[in-house]
Tab-separated table of C-alpha atoms in Angstrom:
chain	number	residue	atom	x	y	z
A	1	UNK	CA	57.139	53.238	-3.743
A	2	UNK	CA	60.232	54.785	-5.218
A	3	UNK	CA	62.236	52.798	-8.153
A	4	UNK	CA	66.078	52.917	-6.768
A	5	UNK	CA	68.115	52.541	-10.076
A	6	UNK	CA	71.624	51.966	-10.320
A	7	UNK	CA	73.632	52.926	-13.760
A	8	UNK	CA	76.591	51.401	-15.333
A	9	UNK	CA	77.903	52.598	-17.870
A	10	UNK	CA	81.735	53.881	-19.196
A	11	UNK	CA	80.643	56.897	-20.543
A	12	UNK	CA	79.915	59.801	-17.991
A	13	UNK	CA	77.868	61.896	-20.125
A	14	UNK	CA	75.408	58.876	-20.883
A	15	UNK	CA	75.425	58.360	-17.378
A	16	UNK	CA	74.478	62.187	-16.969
A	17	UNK	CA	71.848	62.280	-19.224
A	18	UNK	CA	70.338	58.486	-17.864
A	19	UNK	CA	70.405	60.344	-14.144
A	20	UNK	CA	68.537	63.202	-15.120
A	21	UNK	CA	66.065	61.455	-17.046
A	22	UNK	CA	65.601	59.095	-14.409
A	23	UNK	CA	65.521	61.591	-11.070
A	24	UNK	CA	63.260	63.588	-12.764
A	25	UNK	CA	60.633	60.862	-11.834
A	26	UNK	CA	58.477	61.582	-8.981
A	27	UNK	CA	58.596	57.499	-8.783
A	28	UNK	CA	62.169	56.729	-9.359
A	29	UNK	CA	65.974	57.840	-8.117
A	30	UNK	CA	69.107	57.123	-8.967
A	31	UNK	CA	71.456	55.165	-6.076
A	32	UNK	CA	74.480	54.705	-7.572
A	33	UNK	CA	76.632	55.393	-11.048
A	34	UNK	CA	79.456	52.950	-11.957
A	35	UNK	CA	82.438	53.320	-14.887
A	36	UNK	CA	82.798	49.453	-15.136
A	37	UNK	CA	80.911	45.963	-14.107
A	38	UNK	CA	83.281	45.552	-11.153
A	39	UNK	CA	81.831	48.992	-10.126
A	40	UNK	CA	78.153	48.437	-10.659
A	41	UNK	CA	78.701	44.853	-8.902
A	42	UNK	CA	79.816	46.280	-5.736
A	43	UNK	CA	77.646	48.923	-5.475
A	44	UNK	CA	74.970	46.335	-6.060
A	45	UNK	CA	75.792	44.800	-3.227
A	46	UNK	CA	76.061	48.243	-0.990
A	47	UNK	CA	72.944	50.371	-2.311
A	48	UNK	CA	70.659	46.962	-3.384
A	49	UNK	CA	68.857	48.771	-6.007
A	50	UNK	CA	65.682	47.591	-7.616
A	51	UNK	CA	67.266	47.778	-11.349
A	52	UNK	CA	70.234	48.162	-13.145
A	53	UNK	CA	70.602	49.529	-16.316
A	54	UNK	CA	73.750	47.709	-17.229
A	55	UNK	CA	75.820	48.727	-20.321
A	56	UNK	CA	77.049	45.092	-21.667
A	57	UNK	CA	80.392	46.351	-23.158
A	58	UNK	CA	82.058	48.085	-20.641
A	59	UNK	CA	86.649	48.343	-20.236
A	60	UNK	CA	87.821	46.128	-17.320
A	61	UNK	CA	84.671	43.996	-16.512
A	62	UNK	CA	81.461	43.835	-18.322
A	63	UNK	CA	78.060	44.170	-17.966
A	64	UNK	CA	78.126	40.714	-18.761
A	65	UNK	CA	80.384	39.193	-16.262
A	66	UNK	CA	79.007	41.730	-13.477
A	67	UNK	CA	75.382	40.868	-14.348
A	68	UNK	CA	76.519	36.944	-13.774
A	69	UNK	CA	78.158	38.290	-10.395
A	70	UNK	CA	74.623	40.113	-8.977
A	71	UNK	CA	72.070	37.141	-10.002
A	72	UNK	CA	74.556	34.586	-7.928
A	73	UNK	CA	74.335	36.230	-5.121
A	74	UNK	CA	71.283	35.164	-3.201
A	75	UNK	CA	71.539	38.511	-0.923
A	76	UNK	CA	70.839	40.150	-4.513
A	77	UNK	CA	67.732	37.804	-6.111
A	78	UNK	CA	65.374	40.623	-5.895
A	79	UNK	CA	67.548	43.027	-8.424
A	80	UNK	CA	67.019	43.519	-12.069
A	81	UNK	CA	68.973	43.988	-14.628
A	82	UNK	CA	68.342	45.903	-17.966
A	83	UNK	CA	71.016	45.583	-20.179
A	84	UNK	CA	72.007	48.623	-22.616
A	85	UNK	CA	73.007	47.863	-25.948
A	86	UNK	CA	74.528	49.862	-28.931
A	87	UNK	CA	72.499	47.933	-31.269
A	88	UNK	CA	69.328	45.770	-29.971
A	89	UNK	CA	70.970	42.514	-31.700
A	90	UNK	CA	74.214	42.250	-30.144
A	91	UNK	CA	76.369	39.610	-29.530
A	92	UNK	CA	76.495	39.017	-25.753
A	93	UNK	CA	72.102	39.266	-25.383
A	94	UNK	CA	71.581	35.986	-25.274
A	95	UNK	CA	74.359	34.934	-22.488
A	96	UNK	CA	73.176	38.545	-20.349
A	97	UNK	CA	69.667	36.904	-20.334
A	98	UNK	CA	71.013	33.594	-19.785
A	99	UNK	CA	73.278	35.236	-16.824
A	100	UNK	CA	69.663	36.515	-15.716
A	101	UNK	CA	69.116	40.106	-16.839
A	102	UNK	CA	65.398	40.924	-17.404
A	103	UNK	CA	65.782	42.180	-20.581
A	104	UNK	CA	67.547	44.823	-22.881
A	105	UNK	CA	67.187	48.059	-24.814
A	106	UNK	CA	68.680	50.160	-27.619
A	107	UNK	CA	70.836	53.201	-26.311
A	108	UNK	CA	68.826	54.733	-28.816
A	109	UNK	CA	65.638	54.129	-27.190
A	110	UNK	CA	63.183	57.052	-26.209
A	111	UNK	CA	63.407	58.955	-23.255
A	112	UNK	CA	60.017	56.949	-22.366
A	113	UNK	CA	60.840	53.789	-23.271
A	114	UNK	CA	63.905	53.639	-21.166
A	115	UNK	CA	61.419	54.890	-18.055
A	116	UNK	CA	59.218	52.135	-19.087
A	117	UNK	CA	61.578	49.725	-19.572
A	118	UNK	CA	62.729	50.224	-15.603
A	119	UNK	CA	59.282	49.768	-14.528
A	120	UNK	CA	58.505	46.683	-16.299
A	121	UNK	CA	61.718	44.847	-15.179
A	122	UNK	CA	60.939	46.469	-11.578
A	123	UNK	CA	57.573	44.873	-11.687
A	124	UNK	CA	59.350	41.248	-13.082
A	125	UNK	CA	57.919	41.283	-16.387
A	126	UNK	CA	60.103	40.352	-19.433
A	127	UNK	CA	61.979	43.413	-21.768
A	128	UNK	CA	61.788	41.648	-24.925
A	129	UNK	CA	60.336	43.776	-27.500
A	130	UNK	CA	58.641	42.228	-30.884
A	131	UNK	CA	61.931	42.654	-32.688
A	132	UNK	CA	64.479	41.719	-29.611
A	133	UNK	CA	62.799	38.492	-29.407
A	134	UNK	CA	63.143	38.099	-33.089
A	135	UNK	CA	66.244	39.269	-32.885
A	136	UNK	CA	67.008	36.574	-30.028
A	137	UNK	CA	65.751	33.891	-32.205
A	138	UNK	CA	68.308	34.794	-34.913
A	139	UNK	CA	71.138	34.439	-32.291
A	140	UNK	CA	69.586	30.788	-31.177
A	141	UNK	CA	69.261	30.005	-35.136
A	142	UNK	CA	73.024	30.952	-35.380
A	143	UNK	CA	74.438	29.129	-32.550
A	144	UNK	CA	72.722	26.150	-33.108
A	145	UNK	CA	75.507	24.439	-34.910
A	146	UNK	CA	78.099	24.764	-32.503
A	147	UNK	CA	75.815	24.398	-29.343
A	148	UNK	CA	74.777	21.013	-29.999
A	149	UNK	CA	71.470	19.270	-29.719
A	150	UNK	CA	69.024	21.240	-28.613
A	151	UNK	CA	68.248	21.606	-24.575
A	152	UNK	CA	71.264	20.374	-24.073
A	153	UNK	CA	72.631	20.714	-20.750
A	154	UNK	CA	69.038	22.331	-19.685
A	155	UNK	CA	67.393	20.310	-16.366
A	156	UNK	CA	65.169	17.521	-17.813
A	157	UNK	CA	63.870	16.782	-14.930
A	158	UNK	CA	62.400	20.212	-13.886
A	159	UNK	CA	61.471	20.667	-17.359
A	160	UNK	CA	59.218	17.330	-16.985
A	161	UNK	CA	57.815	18.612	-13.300
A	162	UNK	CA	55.668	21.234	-15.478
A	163	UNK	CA	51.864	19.982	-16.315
A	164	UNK	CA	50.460	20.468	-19.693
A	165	UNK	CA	48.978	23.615	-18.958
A	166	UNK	CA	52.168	25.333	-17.243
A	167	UNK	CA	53.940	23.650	-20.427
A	168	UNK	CA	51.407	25.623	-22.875
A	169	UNK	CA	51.826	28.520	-21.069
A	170	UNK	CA	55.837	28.483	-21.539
A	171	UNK	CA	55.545	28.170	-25.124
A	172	UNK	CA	53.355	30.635	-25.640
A	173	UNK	CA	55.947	33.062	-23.519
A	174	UNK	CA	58.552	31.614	-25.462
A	175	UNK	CA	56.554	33.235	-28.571
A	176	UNK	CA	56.709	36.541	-26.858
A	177	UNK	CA	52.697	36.711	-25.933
A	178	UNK	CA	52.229	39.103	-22.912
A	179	UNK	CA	49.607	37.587	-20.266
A	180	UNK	CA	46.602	39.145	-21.573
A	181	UNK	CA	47.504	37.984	-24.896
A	182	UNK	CA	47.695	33.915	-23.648
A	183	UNK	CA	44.391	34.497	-21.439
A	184	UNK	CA	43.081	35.211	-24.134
A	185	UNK	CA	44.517	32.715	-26.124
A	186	UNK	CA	43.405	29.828	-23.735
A	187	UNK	CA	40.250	31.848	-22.959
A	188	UNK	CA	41.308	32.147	-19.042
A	189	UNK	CA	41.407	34.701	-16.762
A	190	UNK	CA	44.485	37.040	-16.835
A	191	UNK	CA	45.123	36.169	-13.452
A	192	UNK	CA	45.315	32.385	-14.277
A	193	UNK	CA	47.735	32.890	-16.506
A	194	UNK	CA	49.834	34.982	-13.972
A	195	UNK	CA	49.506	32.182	-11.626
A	196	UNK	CA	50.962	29.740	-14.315
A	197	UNK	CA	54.061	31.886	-15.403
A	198	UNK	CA	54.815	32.170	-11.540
A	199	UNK	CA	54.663	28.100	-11.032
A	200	UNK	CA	56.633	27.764	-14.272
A	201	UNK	CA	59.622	29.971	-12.859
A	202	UNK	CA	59.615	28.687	-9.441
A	203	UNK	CA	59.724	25.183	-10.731
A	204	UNK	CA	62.475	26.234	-13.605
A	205	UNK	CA	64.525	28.450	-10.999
A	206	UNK	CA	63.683	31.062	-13.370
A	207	UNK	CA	64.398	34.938	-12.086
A	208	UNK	CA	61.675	36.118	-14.057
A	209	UNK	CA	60.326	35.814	-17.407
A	210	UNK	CA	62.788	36.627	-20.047
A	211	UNK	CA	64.227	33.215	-18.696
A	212	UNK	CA	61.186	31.617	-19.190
A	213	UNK	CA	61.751	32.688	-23.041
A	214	UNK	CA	65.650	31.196	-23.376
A	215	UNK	CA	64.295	27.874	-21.641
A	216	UNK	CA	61.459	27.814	-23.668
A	217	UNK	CA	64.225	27.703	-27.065
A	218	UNK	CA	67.356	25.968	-24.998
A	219	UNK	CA	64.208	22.829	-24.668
A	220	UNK	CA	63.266	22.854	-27.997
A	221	UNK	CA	59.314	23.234	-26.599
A	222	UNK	CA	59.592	26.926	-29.105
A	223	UNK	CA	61.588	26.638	-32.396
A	224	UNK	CA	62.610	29.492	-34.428
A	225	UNK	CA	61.130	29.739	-37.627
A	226	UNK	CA	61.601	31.661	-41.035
A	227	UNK	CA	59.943	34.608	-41.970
């Protein structure tokens, strides 16, 4: 099954060098280059690919607001969206995952780590490296103040539909564990654990799992802490 990938970007020669990297997969092809989120929105919408790799400061409209524009449309619940980043802390992370991107990367990742990165957020699986996710629990630690108490705003109610189990499980995602690392954790079967993430996002309305992670802070169930 071939990866369709869509790139957004302002910069053509980034784009350039992101195509040829990317067609030079025997498992992946690029659909679709846009200059600018308004861009990479509609041809979202035209070519449906299977990820975006979505720059998050962009002239005109962002990868931001166009990332928000794909995960509302229900035609388009099935894409993912990587968002590209200068610097892997930046400013707008935690709203892009919040919008529902999958994840996000360095623009000075490796060559394989960007290939990777498309095929983990193809397969639904989080982007949220060791030091993203710390770096996402700075940006939670700084925001704190002037966000309020903490979950406001989130759904109570679905939050209280999980069990104990699906509960355990989302904290344990919230601390960035991959599956095989909570099976083992709870001594279950990898599978079991799979089984529980899914349930946990269906009940949340979560697109996939780096959701799972923001809910798992926005609740309070994970809190950051020190080093």
């Amino acid at each position: 099954m071939t990866i369709r990938v869509l790139l957004a970007d302002d910069q053509a020669l980034l784009r350039s060098a992101f195509r040829v990297l990317v067609d030079s997969e025997p498992d992946m092809e690029v659909v679709g280059e846009a200059a600018d989120g308004a861009q990479a929105a509609a041809l979202a919408r035209s070519e449906r690919p299977d990820v975006v790799l979505m720059d998050i400061r962009m002239p005109g409209t962002d990868g931001l607001a166009a990332t928000r524009a794909i995960t509302a449309d229900p035609e388009l619940a099935d894409v993912r969206i990587v968002m590209l980043t200068t610097f892997e802390i930046d400013e707008y992370v935690v709203e892009s995952l919040r919008a529902g991107a999958s994840g996000f990367l360095g623009k000075g990742a490796e060559p394989e780590e960007l290939l990777g990165a498309i095929r983990i957020a193809h397969a639904g699986e989080a982007l949220l490296s060791p030091a993203a996710t710390k770096g996402l629990i700075a940006t939670f630690l700084a925001q704190s103040a002037a966000a309020g108490p903490v979950g406001a705003g989130v759904d109570a109610e679905r939050l209280a539909a999980l069990t104990a189990r699906e509960r355990e499980v989302l904290v344990l995602v919230g601390g960035g564990l991959s599956n095989d690392e909570i099976a083992e954790r709870l001594d279950v079967s990898p599978l079991t654990v799979k089984t529980h993430v899914n349930r946990t996002m269906s009940k949340l309305g979560a697109r996939d799992r780096a959701q799972l992670v923001v809910t798992a802070y926005e609740t309070g169930l994970v809190r950051p802490r020190g080093d």
